[in-house]
Amino acid sequence: MRLGFFASSTDAIAAHIANIASQRGHICRFFPLQEMGAGSKIAFDGVTWTFDDDEINRCDAFVLRRHPAAFIPAAPDGAQTIRVDDAWRLSLHQQERYQLGQSCIMHMEALGKPVVNPMREGGVFDYKALQLAAFQQAGLPIPSTCITNDVVTA
């Protein structure tokens, strides 16, 4: 079996699981999607996902240790300040990387590939309002809560 890890090879838990799987004859590949901002390349041609020229689709199953998160916009290396329009472009670029990484994981799930810690099931907890709705639907008691972007309402 070819086992893919959406994690860094320096992640101690992922490395431990990969070591055990390798001892049992499985081929283990690491796809640290969070490193896309550091120059790693992910690509999708409509059929095949690749990460640094390694085909993600070739894996039979996956372990999701760390899904890609939105990056915090920062000034380019060495810069002390950044113009507003440059910050907007950088933020947009980073948001696109984030969505591309998450799309890859969700596509593997949609293809029916087994995923430990599936993103589709855990993604609800990335959004506060959706989290509250899920808790309410599950019948958990919810304290009086208001999530808003309106200062007056808050």
Coordinates of C-alpha atoms in Angstrom, one line a residue:
M1 CA 0.0 0.0 0.0
R2 CA 1.2 3.5 -0.8
L3 CA 0.3 5.7 2.2
G4 CA 0.4 9.5 1.9
F5 CA 0.9 11.9 4.9
F6 CA -0.4 15.4 4.7
A7 CA 2.2 16.4 7.3
S8 CA 5.9 17.4 7.5
S9 CA 8.4 14.6 7.8
T10 CA 9.6 16.4 11.0
D11 CA 6.2 15.8 12.6
A12 CA 7.1 13.3 15.3
I13 CA 3.7 11.5 15.3
A14 CA 3.5 11.3 11.5
A15 CA 7.1 10.1 11.3
H16 CA 6.4 7.4 14.0
I17 CA 3.3 6.2 12.1
A18 CA 5.3 6.2 8.8
N19 CA 8.1 4.2 10.4
I20 CA 5.6 1.5 11.6
A21 CA 3.9 1.4 8.2
S22 CA 7.3 1.1 6.4
Q23 CA 8.3 -1.8 8.6
R24 CA 5.1 -3.5 7.5
G25 CA 6.0 -3.0 3.8
H26 CA 4.0 0.1 3.0
I27 CA 5.5 2.9 0.9
C28 CA 5.1 6.2 2.7
R29 CA 5.1 9.7 1.1
F30 CA 5.0 13.0 2.8
F31 CA 3.1 16.0 1.4
P32 CA 3.7 19.0 3.7
L33 CA 1.1 21.2 2.1
Q34 CA 1.8 23.9 4.7
E35 CA 5.2 24.4 3.1
M36 CA 3.6 25.7 -0.2
G37 CA 4.5 29.2 1.0
A38 CA 8.2 28.2 1.2
G39 CA 8.4 27.2 -2.4
S40 CA 7.0 23.7 -2.5
K41 CA 4.9 23.2 -5.7
I42 CA 1.4 21.7 -5.8
A43 CA -0.4 21.3 -9.1
F44 CA -3.7 19.9 -10.4
D45 CA -4.3 19.3 -14.1
G46 CA -8.0 18.4 -13.7
V47 CA -7.1 14.7 -13.1
T48 CA -3.8 14.4 -11.3
W49 CA -2.5 16.2 -8.2
T50 CA 1.2 16.5 -7.8
F51 CA 3.4 17.9 -5.0
D52 CA 7.0 18.7 -5.9
D53 CA 6.5 16.3 -8.9
D54 CA 5.3 13.4 -6.8
E55 CA 1.8 12.2 -7.7
I56 CA -0.5 12.5 -4.7
N57 CA -3.2 10.4 -6.5
R58 CA -1.0 7.3 -6.5
C59 CA -1.5 7.0 -2.8
D60 CA -4.1 4.4 -1.6
A61 CA -4.8 6.1 1.7
F62 CA -3.9 9.2 3.6
V63 CA -3.2 10.4 7.1
L64 CA -4.1 14.1 7.7
R65 CA -1.9 15.4 10.4
R66 CA -2.0 19.1 9.5
H67 CA -4.2 20.7 6.9
P68 CA -3.1 23.8 5.2
A69 CA -4.0 27.0 7.0
A70 CA -4.4 30.5 5.8
F71 CA -1.1 32.4 5.9
I72 CA -0.7 35.7 7.7
P73 CA 0.2 38.4 5.2
A74 CA 3.7 39.6 5.9
A75 CA 6.1 42.0 4.4
P76 CA 8.5 40.4 1.8
D77 CA 11.9 39.3 3.2
G78 CA 13.9 42.3 4.4
A79 CA 11.1 44.8 4.0
Q80 CA 10.0 46.8 7.1
T81 CA 6.7 48.0 5.6
I82 CA 4.4 47.0 2.8
R83 CA 2.0 49.0 0.7
V84 CA -1.7 48.3 1.1
D85 CA -2.2 47.1 -2.5
D86 CA 0.9 44.9 -2.2
A87 CA -0.5 43.5 1.1
W88 CA -3.8 42.8 -0.6
R89 CA -2.1 40.9 -3.5
L90 CA 0.1 38.9 -1.1
S91 CA -3.0 38.0 1.0
L92 CA -4.9 37.0 -2.1
H93 CA -2.0 34.8 -3.3
Q94 CA -1.7 33.2 0.1
Q95 CA -5.5 32.5 0.3
E96 CA -5.3 30.8 -3.1
R97 CA -2.5 28.5 -1.9
Y98 CA -4.5 27.7 1.2
Q99 CA -7.6 26.8 -0.9
L100 CA -5.6 24.8 -3.4
G101 CA -4.1 22.6 -0.5
Q102 CA -7.5 22.1 1.1
S103 CA -9.0 21.3 -2.3
C104 CA -6.4 18.5 -2.8
I105 CA -7.3 16.9 0.5
M106 CA -11.1 17.1 -0.1
H107 CA -10.7 15.7 -3.6
M108 CA -8.9 12.7 -2.3
E109 CA -11.7 12.2 0.1
A110 CA -14.3 12.6 -2.7
L111 CA -12.5 10.0 -4.7
G112 CA -13.2 7.5 -1.9
K113 CA -9.6 7.3 -0.7
P114 CA -9.5 6.5 3.0
V115 CA -8.3 9.5 5.1
V116 CA -7.5 9.4 8.8
N117 CA -8.7 12.7 10.3
P118 CA -10.8 13.6 7.2
M119 CA -11.1 17.2 6.4
R120 CA -14.7 17.1 5.4
E121 CA -15.8 15.9 8.8
G122 CA -13.5 18.1 10.8
G123 CA -13.7 21.2 8.7
V124 CA -16.8 22.4 10.5
F125 CA -14.6 23.2 13.5
D126 CA -12.6 25.7 11.5
Y127 CA -15.5 28.1 11.5
K128 CA -17.0 29.4 14.8
A129 CA -20.6 30.0 13.5
L130 CA -20.7 26.6 11.7
Q131 CA -19.2 25.0 14.9
L132 CA -22.1 26.4 17.0
A133 CA -24.6 25.2 14.4
A134 CA -23.2 21.7 14.5
F135 CA -23.2 21.7 18.3
Q136 CA -26.8 22.9 18.4
Q137 CA -27.8 20.2 15.8
A138 CA -26.1 17.6 17.9
G139 CA -28.3 18.7 20.9
L140 CA -25.5 20.2 23.0
P141 CA -26.5 23.1 25.2
I142 CA -25.3 26.4 23.7
P143 CA -24.8 29.5 25.9
S144 CA -26.2 32.8 24.6
T145 CA -23.9 33.6 21.7
C146 CA -23.6 36.3 19.0
I147 CA -20.9 36.1 16.3
T148 CA -20.9 39.3 14.2
N149 CA -18.7 41.8 12.4
D150 CA -20.9 44.7 13.6
V151 CA -19.4 46.5 16.6
V152 CA -22.8 47.9 17.7
T153 CA -24.4 44.5 17.7
A154 CA -21.5 42.9 19.6

